[in-house]
């Protein structure tokens, strides 16, 4: 394990850096330090999980579309939209090549959310509804409702 990685058992033994500051901010700083530590731990676990999933996907082709989608979601959250877009498109292509319409619809939804594409979200929502994926279709509907409404010119 790399030195920067926090082992699961180490989390509760680590504490935020202490500060000489006293007063109303000292407690907030300790809380912030604990939250940052937890976020670093969570991110490390996420990266390790994606690494394990990638090795599994290399041996078995079926998880490949989902791996691309998860990697795209991570890149999107990191603000790397071009990489995320490419990964979502790879996910859609891999899912279609493997005749996996559910995974293709999920990746389409994620791509459309990233691109703020109403048409893409409507298509993904329709496909997910046709597949009986009620919760995923509702997620697409919710994403549609968050898009700004364009006013038509008279």
Short mmCIF file of N, CA and C in Angstrom, two decimals:
data_model
loop_
_atom_site.label_atom_id
_atom_site.label_comp_id
_atom_site.label_asym_id
_atom_site.label_seq_id
_atom_site.Cartn_x
_atom_site.Cartn_y
_atom_site.Cartn_z
N UNK A 1 0.84 -1.17 0.00
CA UNK A 1 0.00 0.00 0.00
C UNK A 1 0.89 1.24 0.00
N UNK A 2 0.60 2.24 -0.88
CA UNK A 2 1.41 3.45 -0.91
C UNK A 2 1.34 4.19 0.43
N UNK A 3 2.37 4.97 0.72
CA UNK A 3 2.42 5.68 1.99
C UNK A 3 1.27 6.65 2.16
N UNK A 4 0.78 7.23 1.07
CA UNK A 4 -0.29 8.22 1.18
C UNK A 4 -1.66 7.57 1.41
N UNK A 5 -1.74 6.26 1.29
CA UNK A 5 -2.99 5.57 1.48
C UNK A 5 -3.24 5.34 2.97
N UNK A 6 -4.48 5.50 3.37
CA UNK A 6 -4.85 5.30 4.76
C UNK A 6 -5.51 3.94 4.87
N UNK A 7 -4.99 3.09 5.70
CA UNK A 7 -5.59 1.78 5.91
C UNK A 7 -6.86 1.95 6.71
N UNK A 8 -7.80 1.00 6.54
CA UNK A 8 -9.09 1.09 7.18
C UNK A 8 -8.95 1.23 8.69
N UNK A 9 -8.07 0.48 9.33
CA UNK A 9 -7.91 0.53 10.78
C UNK A 9 -7.25 1.80 11.28
N UNK A 10 -6.59 2.56 10.40
CA UNK A 10 -5.89 3.76 10.81
C UNK A 10 -6.80 4.97 10.95
N UNK A 11 -7.96 4.95 10.36
CA UNK A 11 -8.79 6.15 10.28
C UNK A 11 -9.09 6.73 11.65
N UNK A 12 -9.48 5.89 12.61
CA UNK A 12 -9.87 6.42 13.91
C UNK A 12 -8.66 6.83 14.76
N UNK A 13 -7.46 6.42 14.38
CA UNK A 13 -6.28 6.80 15.15
C UNK A 13 -5.69 8.11 14.68
N UNK A 14 -6.10 8.60 13.53
CA UNK A 14 -5.58 9.85 13.01
C UNK A 14 -6.42 11.01 13.53
N UNK A 15 -5.79 12.11 13.75
CA UNK A 15 -6.53 13.28 14.21
C UNK A 15 -6.11 14.47 13.37
N UNK A 16 -6.98 15.48 13.30
CA UNK A 16 -6.64 16.65 12.52
C UNK A 16 -5.49 17.41 13.16
N UNK A 17 -4.78 18.21 12.38
CA UNK A 17 -3.69 18.98 12.95
C UNK A 17 -4.21 19.90 14.05
N UNK A 18 -3.45 20.02 15.12
CA UNK A 18 -3.88 20.90 16.20
C UNK A 18 -3.50 22.32 15.86
N UNK A 19 -4.20 23.23 16.42
CA UNK A 19 -3.96 24.64 16.15
C UNK A 19 -3.82 25.38 17.47
N UNK A 20 -3.03 26.44 17.46
CA UNK A 20 -2.88 27.28 18.65
C UNK A 20 -4.08 28.21 18.80
N UNK A 21 -4.92 28.27 17.74
CA UNK A 21 -6.07 29.16 17.80
C UNK A 21 -7.08 28.65 18.82
N UNK A 22 -7.62 29.57 19.55
CA UNK A 22 -8.67 29.22 20.50
C UNK A 22 -9.84 30.12 20.22
N UNK A 23 -10.97 29.72 20.71
CA UNK A 23 -12.15 30.53 20.49
C UNK A 23 -13.18 29.76 19.69
N UNK A 24 -14.13 30.47 19.12
CA UNK A 24 -15.24 29.79 18.45
C UNK A 24 -14.83 28.98 17.23
N UNK A 25 -13.69 29.29 16.60
CA UNK A 25 -13.29 28.61 15.37
C UNK A 25 -12.56 27.30 15.63
N UNK A 26 -12.00 27.09 16.79
CA UNK A 26 -11.17 25.91 17.02
C UNK A 26 -11.97 24.62 16.85
N UNK A 27 -13.18 24.58 17.34
CA UNK A 27 -14.01 23.38 17.19
C UNK A 27 -14.36 23.13 15.72
N UNK A 28 -14.68 24.21 15.00
CA UNK A 28 -14.99 24.08 13.57
C UNK A 28 -13.79 23.58 12.79
N UNK A 29 -12.60 24.03 13.15
CA UNK A 29 -11.40 23.58 12.46
C UNK A 29 -11.16 22.09 12.68
N UNK A 30 -11.39 21.63 13.91
CA UNK A 30 -11.23 20.20 14.19
C UNK A 30 -12.25 19.39 13.38
N UNK A 31 -13.49 19.88 13.29
CA UNK A 31 -14.54 19.21 12.52
C UNK A 31 -14.14 19.16 11.04
N UNK A 32 -13.65 20.27 10.53
CA UNK A 32 -13.21 20.34 9.13
C UNK A 32 -12.07 19.37 8.89
N UNK A 33 -11.11 19.32 9.80
CA UNK A 33 -9.99 18.40 9.67
C UNK A 33 -10.45 16.96 9.61
N UNK A 34 -11.40 16.58 10.46
CA UNK A 34 -11.93 15.21 10.45
C UNK A 34 -12.66 14.92 9.14
N UNK A 35 -13.42 15.89 8.65
CA UNK A 35 -14.14 15.68 7.39
C UNK A 35 -13.19 15.56 6.21
N UNK A 36 -12.13 16.36 6.20
CA UNK A 36 -11.15 16.25 5.12
C UNK A 36 -10.43 14.91 5.17
N UNK A 37 -10.13 14.44 6.37
CA UNK A 37 -9.49 13.15 6.53
C UNK A 37 -10.41 12.04 6.03
N UNK A 38 -11.69 12.12 6.38
CA UNK A 38 -12.64 11.12 5.92
C UNK A 38 -12.78 11.16 4.41
N UNK A 39 -12.81 12.37 3.83
CA UNK A 39 -12.92 12.51 2.37
C UNK A 39 -11.71 11.89 1.68
N UNK A 40 -10.52 12.11 2.23
CA UNK A 40 -9.31 11.52 1.65
C UNK A 40 -9.37 10.00 1.73
N UNK A 41 -9.82 9.50 2.85
CA UNK A 41 -9.96 8.05 3.03
C UNK A 41 -10.97 7.49 2.03
N UNK A 42 -12.12 8.14 1.89
CA UNK A 42 -13.17 7.69 0.99
C UNK A 42 -12.69 7.71 -0.46
N UNK A 43 -11.98 8.76 -0.84
CA UNK A 43 -11.46 8.86 -2.20
C UNK A 43 -10.45 7.75 -2.47
N UNK A 44 -9.61 7.45 -1.49
CA UNK A 44 -8.62 6.38 -1.64
C UNK A 44 -9.32 5.04 -1.82
N UNK A 45 -10.34 4.80 -1.04
CA UNK A 45 -11.10 3.55 -1.16
C UNK A 45 -11.77 3.47 -2.54
N UNK A 46 -12.30 4.59 -3.01
CA UNK A 46 -12.93 4.64 -4.33
C UNK A 46 -11.93 4.28 -5.42
N UNK A 47 -10.75 4.89 -5.37
CA UNK A 47 -9.74 4.60 -6.39
C UNK A 47 -9.30 3.14 -6.34
N UNK A 48 -9.13 2.60 -5.14
CA UNK A 48 -8.74 1.19 -5.02
C UNK A 48 -9.85 0.28 -5.55
N UNK A 49 -11.09 0.63 -5.28
CA UNK A 49 -12.22 -0.17 -5.78
C UNK A 49 -12.28 -0.15 -7.30
N UNK A 50 -12.09 1.02 -7.89
CA UNK A 50 -12.08 1.10 -9.35
C UNK A 50 -10.92 0.29 -9.94
N UNK A 51 -9.79 0.28 -9.26
CA UNK A 51 -8.65 -0.50 -9.72
C UNK A 51 -8.98 -2.00 -9.70
N UNK A 52 -9.59 -2.47 -8.63
CA UNK A 52 -10.00 -3.88 -8.55
C UNK A 52 -11.04 -4.21 -9.62
N UNK A 53 -11.99 -3.30 -9.81
CA UNK A 53 -13.03 -3.50 -10.81
C UNK A 53 -12.43 -3.55 -12.21
N UNK A 54 -11.42 -2.72 -12.47
CA UNK A 54 -10.76 -2.71 -13.78
C UNK A 54 -10.07 -4.04 -14.05
N UNK A 55 -9.42 -4.58 -13.04
CA UNK A 55 -8.77 -5.89 -13.22
C UNK A 55 -9.81 -6.97 -13.50
N UNK A 56 -10.94 -6.91 -12.83
CA UNK A 56 -12.02 -7.86 -13.08
C UNK A 56 -12.57 -7.71 -14.50
N UNK A 57 -12.75 -6.46 -14.92
CA UNK A 57 -13.28 -6.18 -16.26
C UNK A 57 -12.32 -6.63 -17.35
N UNK A 58 -11.02 -6.60 -17.07
CA UNK A 58 -10.03 -7.09 -18.04
C UNK A 58 -10.17 -8.58 -18.28
N UNK A 59 -10.59 -9.32 -17.25
CA UNK A 59 -10.72 -10.77 -17.36
C UNK A 59 -12.08 -11.18 -17.89
N UNK A 60 -13.10 -10.38 -17.64
CA UNK A 60 -14.47 -10.69 -18.05
C UNK A 60 -15.03 -9.47 -18.77
N UNK A 61 -15.47 -9.63 -19.99
CA UNK A 61 -15.89 -8.49 -20.80
C UNK A 61 -17.16 -7.79 -20.35
N UNK A 62 -18.06 -8.49 -19.69
CA UNK A 62 -19.36 -7.91 -19.35
C UNK A 62 -19.27 -6.64 -18.49
N UNK A 63 -18.36 -6.55 -17.52
CA UNK A 63 -18.34 -5.33 -16.70
C UNK A 63 -17.70 -4.12 -17.37
N UNK A 64 -17.14 -4.27 -18.55
CA UNK A 64 -16.42 -3.17 -19.20
C UNK A 64 -17.27 -1.91 -19.37
N UNK A 65 -18.52 -2.02 -19.86
CA UNK A 65 -19.31 -0.78 -20.01
C UNK A 65 -19.53 -0.06 -18.68
N UNK A 66 -19.77 -0.82 -17.62
CA UNK A 66 -20.00 -0.21 -16.32
C UNK A 66 -18.72 0.43 -15.79
N UNK A 67 -17.58 -0.19 -16.04
CA UNK A 67 -16.30 0.38 -15.61
C UNK A 67 -16.08 1.73 -16.29
N UNK A 68 -16.30 1.79 -17.61
CA UNK A 68 -16.15 3.06 -18.31
C UNK A 68 -17.08 4.12 -17.72
N UNK A 69 -18.31 3.71 -17.41
CA UNK A 69 -19.27 4.66 -16.86
C UNK A 69 -18.81 5.17 -15.50
N UNK A 70 -18.37 4.27 -14.61
CA UNK A 70 -17.90 4.69 -13.28
C UNK A 70 -16.68 5.59 -13.40
N UNK A 71 -15.76 5.26 -14.30
CA UNK A 71 -14.59 6.11 -14.49
C UNK A 71 -15.01 7.48 -15.03
N UNK A 72 -16.01 7.49 -15.91
CA UNK A 72 -16.53 8.76 -16.42
C UNK A 72 -17.18 9.59 -15.32
N UNK A 73 -17.91 8.95 -14.43
CA UNK A 73 -18.54 9.66 -13.32
C UNK A 73 -17.47 10.29 -12.42
N UNK A 74 -16.40 9.54 -12.17
CA UNK A 74 -15.32 10.07 -11.36
C UNK A 74 -14.68 11.27 -12.05
N UNK A 75 -14.38 11.15 -13.33
CA UNK A 75 -13.76 12.27 -14.06
C UNK A 75 -14.69 13.49 -14.08
N UNK A 76 -15.99 13.24 -14.24
CA UNK A 76 -16.95 14.36 -14.24
C UNK A 76 -16.93 15.08 -12.89
N UNK A 77 -16.89 14.32 -11.81
CA UNK A 77 -16.85 14.93 -10.48
C UNK A 77 -15.55 15.67 -10.22
N UNK A 78 -14.49 15.29 -10.91
CA UNK A 78 -13.21 15.98 -10.78
C UNK A 78 -13.11 17.17 -11.72
N UNK A 79 -14.15 17.40 -12.52
CA UNK A 79 -14.16 18.53 -13.45
C UNK A 79 -13.49 18.25 -14.77
N UNK A 80 -13.17 17.01 -15.05
CA UNK A 80 -12.50 16.65 -16.31
C UNK A 80 -13.57 16.20 -17.31
N UNK A 81 -14.31 17.17 -17.82
CA UNK A 81 -15.48 16.86 -18.64
C UNK A 81 -15.14 16.19 -19.97
N UNK A 82 -14.04 16.58 -20.58
CA UNK A 82 -13.67 15.97 -21.87
C UNK A 82 -13.38 14.47 -21.66
N UNK A 83 -12.60 14.15 -20.64
CA UNK A 83 -12.30 12.74 -20.35
C UNK A 83 -13.58 12.00 -19.99
N UNK A 84 -14.44 12.64 -19.20
CA UNK A 84 -15.70 12.01 -18.79
C UNK A 84 -16.57 11.72 -20.00
N UNK A 85 -16.67 12.69 -20.90
CA UNK A 85 -17.47 12.50 -22.12
C UNK A 85 -16.96 11.32 -22.93
N UNK A 86 -15.65 11.26 -23.10
CA UNK A 86 -15.06 10.14 -23.86
C UNK A 86 -15.36 8.80 -23.20
N UNK A 87 -15.25 8.75 -21.88
CA UNK A 87 -15.51 7.50 -21.16
C UNK A 87 -16.98 7.10 -21.25
N UNK A 88 -17.89 8.07 -21.15
CA UNK A 88 -19.32 7.75 -21.29
C UNK A 88 -19.61 7.23 -22.70
N UNK A 89 -19.00 7.83 -23.70
CA UNK A 89 -19.21 7.36 -25.07
C UNK A 89 -18.64 5.94 -25.26
N UNK A 90 -17.48 5.68 -24.65
CA UNK A 90 -16.92 4.32 -24.70
C UNK A 90 -17.85 3.33 -24.00
N UNK A 91 -18.44 3.75 -22.91
CA UNK A 91 -19.36 2.89 -22.18
C UNK A 91 -20.58 2.55 -23.03
N UNK A 92 -21.13 3.56 -23.68
CA UNK A 92 -22.30 3.34 -24.54
C UNK A 92 -21.95 2.39 -25.68
N UNK A 93 -20.82 2.62 -26.32
CA UNK A 93 -20.40 1.76 -27.44
C UNK A 93 -20.15 0.33 -26.97
N UNK A 94 -19.48 0.17 -25.83
CA UNK A 94 -19.20 -1.18 -25.32
C UNK A 94 -20.49 -1.89 -24.93
N UNK A 95 -21.43 -1.17 -24.35
CA UNK A 95 -22.70 -1.78 -23.95
C UNK A 95 -23.51 -2.20 -25.18
N UNK A 96 -23.53 -1.36 -26.19
CA UNK A 96 -24.27 -1.71 -27.41
C UNK A 96 -23.62 -2.89 -28.12
N UNK A 97 -22.29 -2.94 -28.13
CA UNK A 97 -21.59 -4.05 -28.77
C UNK A 97 -21.86 -5.37 -28.06
N UNK A 98 -22.12 -5.30 -26.76
CA UNK A 98 -22.38 -6.51 -25.97
C UNK A 98 -23.88 -6.77 -25.78
N UNK A 99 -24.71 -5.98 -26.45
CA UNK A 99 -26.17 -6.11 -26.36
C UNK A 99 -26.63 -5.98 -24.91
N UNK A 100 -26.20 -4.87 -24.29
CA UNK A 100 -26.53 -4.59 -22.90
C UNK A 100 -27.29 -3.25 -22.85
N UNK A 101 -28.60 -3.28 -23.17
CA UNK A 101 -29.34 -2.02 -23.27
C UNK A 101 -29.45 -1.25 -21.96
N UNK A 102 -29.49 -1.94 -20.82
CA UNK A 102 -29.58 -1.25 -19.53
C UNK A 102 -28.33 -0.42 -19.29
N UNK A 103 -27.16 -1.02 -19.51
CA UNK A 103 -25.91 -0.29 -19.31
C UNK A 103 -25.77 0.85 -20.31
N UNK A 104 -26.23 0.63 -21.54
CA UNK A 104 -26.19 1.70 -22.54
C UNK A 104 -27.08 2.87 -22.11
N UNK A 105 -28.25 2.56 -21.58
CA UNK A 105 -29.17 3.61 -21.12
C UNK A 105 -28.61 4.37 -19.92
N UNK A 106 -27.98 3.64 -18.99
CA UNK A 106 -27.37 4.31 -17.84
C UNK A 106 -26.27 5.27 -18.28
N UNK A 107 -25.40 4.81 -19.17
CA UNK A 107 -24.31 5.66 -19.64
C UNK A 107 -24.85 6.84 -20.45
N UNK A 108 -25.91 6.60 -21.21
CA UNK A 108 -26.55 7.68 -21.96
C UNK A 108 -27.09 8.74 -21.01
N UNK A 109 -27.71 8.28 -19.92
CA UNK A 109 -28.23 9.22 -18.93
C UNK A 109 -27.09 10.04 -18.32
N UNK A 110 -25.99 9.39 -17.95
CA UNK A 110 -24.87 10.11 -17.34
C UNK A 110 -24.24 11.10 -18.32
N UNK A 111 -24.11 10.70 -19.58
CA UNK A 111 -23.57 11.60 -20.59
C UNK A 111 -24.50 12.80 -20.77
N UNK A 112 -25.78 12.55 -20.84
CA UNK A 112 -26.76 13.62 -21.03
C UNK A 112 -26.78 14.56 -19.82
N UNK A 113 -26.62 14.03 -18.61
CA UNK A 113 -26.55 14.88 -17.43
C UNK A 113 -25.32 15.78 -17.50
N UNK A 114 -24.21 15.22 -17.92
CA UNK A 114 -22.97 15.99 -18.03
C UNK A 114 -23.11 17.09 -19.08
N UNK A 115 -23.69 16.75 -20.21
CA UNK A 115 -23.85 17.70 -21.32
C UNK A 115 -25.08 18.60 -21.16
N UNK A 116 -25.88 18.34 -20.12
CA UNK A 116 -27.13 19.07 -19.88
C UNK A 116 -28.02 19.00 -21.12
N UNK A 117 -28.14 17.78 -21.66
CA UNK A 117 -28.90 17.54 -22.88
C UNK A 117 -30.30 17.01 -22.53
N UNK A 118 -31.29 17.86 -22.77
CA UNK A 118 -32.67 17.44 -22.49
C UNK A 118 -33.06 16.25 -23.38
N UNK A 119 -32.69 16.30 -24.65
CA UNK A 119 -33.03 15.21 -25.58
C UNK A 119 -32.39 13.90 -25.12
N UNK A 120 -31.11 13.96 -24.73
CA UNK A 120 -30.43 12.76 -24.26
C UNK A 120 -31.07 12.20 -23.01
N UNK A 121 -31.46 13.07 -22.08
CA UNK A 121 -32.10 12.62 -20.85
C UNK A 121 -33.48 12.02 -21.12
N UNK A 122 -34.22 12.64 -22.02
CA UNK A 122 -35.54 12.10 -22.37
C UNK A 122 -35.39 10.72 -23.01
N UNK A 123 -34.42 10.57 -23.90
CA UNK A 123 -34.18 9.27 -24.54
C UNK A 123 -33.76 8.22 -23.51
N UNK A 124 -32.87 8.60 -22.61
CA UNK A 124 -32.42 7.67 -21.57
C UNK A 124 -33.57 7.29 -20.65
N UNK A 125 -34.37 8.28 -20.28
CA UNK A 125 -35.52 8.01 -19.40
C UNK A 125 -36.51 7.07 -20.07
N UNK A 126 -36.77 7.26 -21.35
CA UNK A 126 -37.69 6.40 -22.09
C UNK A 126 -37.14 4.97 -22.16
N UNK A 127 -35.85 4.84 -22.47
CA UNK A 127 -35.24 3.51 -22.56
C UNK A 127 -35.25 2.81 -21.21
N UNK A 128 -34.92 3.54 -20.16
CA UNK A 128 -34.92 2.95 -18.82
C UNK A 128 -36.33 2.54 -18.41
N UNK A 129 -37.32 3.35 -18.75
CA UNK A 129 -38.71 3.00 -18.46
C UNK A 129 -39.13 1.74 -19.21
N UNK A 130 -38.74 1.66 -20.50
CA UNK A 130 -39.06 0.47 -21.30
C UNK A 130 -38.43 -0.79 -20.72
N UNK A 131 -37.27 -0.64 -20.09
CA UNK A 131 -36.57 -1.78 -19.49
C UNK A 131 -37.09 -2.11 -18.09
N UNK A 132 -37.99 -1.28 -17.57
CA UNK A 132 -38.55 -1.53 -16.24
C UNK A 132 -37.66 -1.02 -15.11
N UNK A 133 -36.69 -0.20 -15.43
CA UNK A 133 -35.78 0.35 -14.42
C UNK A 133 -36.40 1.63 -13.86
N UNK A 134 -37.36 1.46 -12.96
CA UNK A 134 -38.18 2.55 -12.46
C UNK A 134 -37.34 3.62 -11.74
N UNK A 135 -36.47 3.19 -10.85
CA UNK A 135 -35.67 4.15 -10.08
C UNK A 135 -34.71 4.91 -10.99
N UNK A 136 -34.08 4.22 -11.92
CA UNK A 136 -33.15 4.89 -12.83
C UNK A 136 -33.89 5.85 -13.77
N UNK A 137 -35.09 5.49 -14.19
CA UNK A 137 -35.89 6.38 -15.02
C UNK A 137 -36.29 7.62 -14.23
N UNK A 138 -36.63 7.42 -12.95
CA UNK A 138 -36.99 8.56 -12.09
C UNK A 138 -35.79 9.49 -11.90
N UNK A 139 -34.59 8.91 -11.82
CA UNK A 139 -33.37 9.72 -11.71
C UNK A 139 -33.20 10.58 -12.96
N UNK A 140 -33.47 10.01 -14.12
CA UNK A 140 -33.38 10.77 -15.37
C UNK A 140 -34.45 11.87 -15.40
N UNK A 141 -35.67 11.56 -14.94
CA UNK A 141 -36.73 12.55 -14.88
C UNK A 141 -36.34 13.71 -13.96
N UNK A 142 -35.73 13.38 -12.82
CA UNK A 142 -35.29 14.41 -11.88
C UNK A 142 -34.21 15.29 -12.52
N UNK A 143 -33.31 14.70 -13.27
CA UNK A 143 -32.26 15.47 -13.95
C UNK A 143 -32.89 16.39 -15.00
N UNK A 144 -33.94 15.92 -15.67
CA UNK A 144 -34.64 16.74 -16.66
C UNK A 144 -35.27 17.95 -15.97
N UNK A 145 -35.88 17.71 -14.81
CA UNK A 145 -36.55 18.80 -14.10
C UNK A 145 -35.57 19.86 -13.60
N UNK A 146 -34.30 19.51 -13.45
CA UNK A 146 -33.29 20.47 -12.98
C UNK A 146 -32.71 21.31 -14.11
N UNK A 147 -32.99 20.92 -15.35
CA UNK A 147 -32.48 21.70 -16.49
C UNK A 147 -33.26 22.99 -16.63
N UNK A 148 -32.59 24.06 -17.02
CA UNK A 148 -33.32 25.32 -17.22
C UNK A 148 -34.28 25.20 -18.40
N UNK A 149 -35.41 25.85 -18.25
CA UNK A 149 -36.41 25.83 -19.32
C UNK A 149 -36.10 26.97 -20.28
N UNK A 150 -36.00 26.64 -21.56
CA UNK A 150 -35.72 27.66 -22.57
C UNK A 150 -37.03 28.36 -22.95
N UNK A 151 -37.00 29.66 -22.94
CA UNK A 151 -38.18 30.42 -23.35
C UNK A 151 -38.19 30.54 -24.86
N UNK A 152 -39.36 30.28 -25.44
CA UNK A 152 -39.48 30.38 -26.89
C UNK A 152 -39.76 31.82 -27.28
N UNK A 153 -39.18 32.22 -28.41
CA UNK A 153 -39.41 33.58 -28.91
C UNK A 153 -40.76 33.64 -29.59
N UNK A 154 -41.44 34.76 -29.43
CA UNK A 154 -42.75 34.94 -30.04
C UNK A 154 -42.64 35.60 -31.37
#
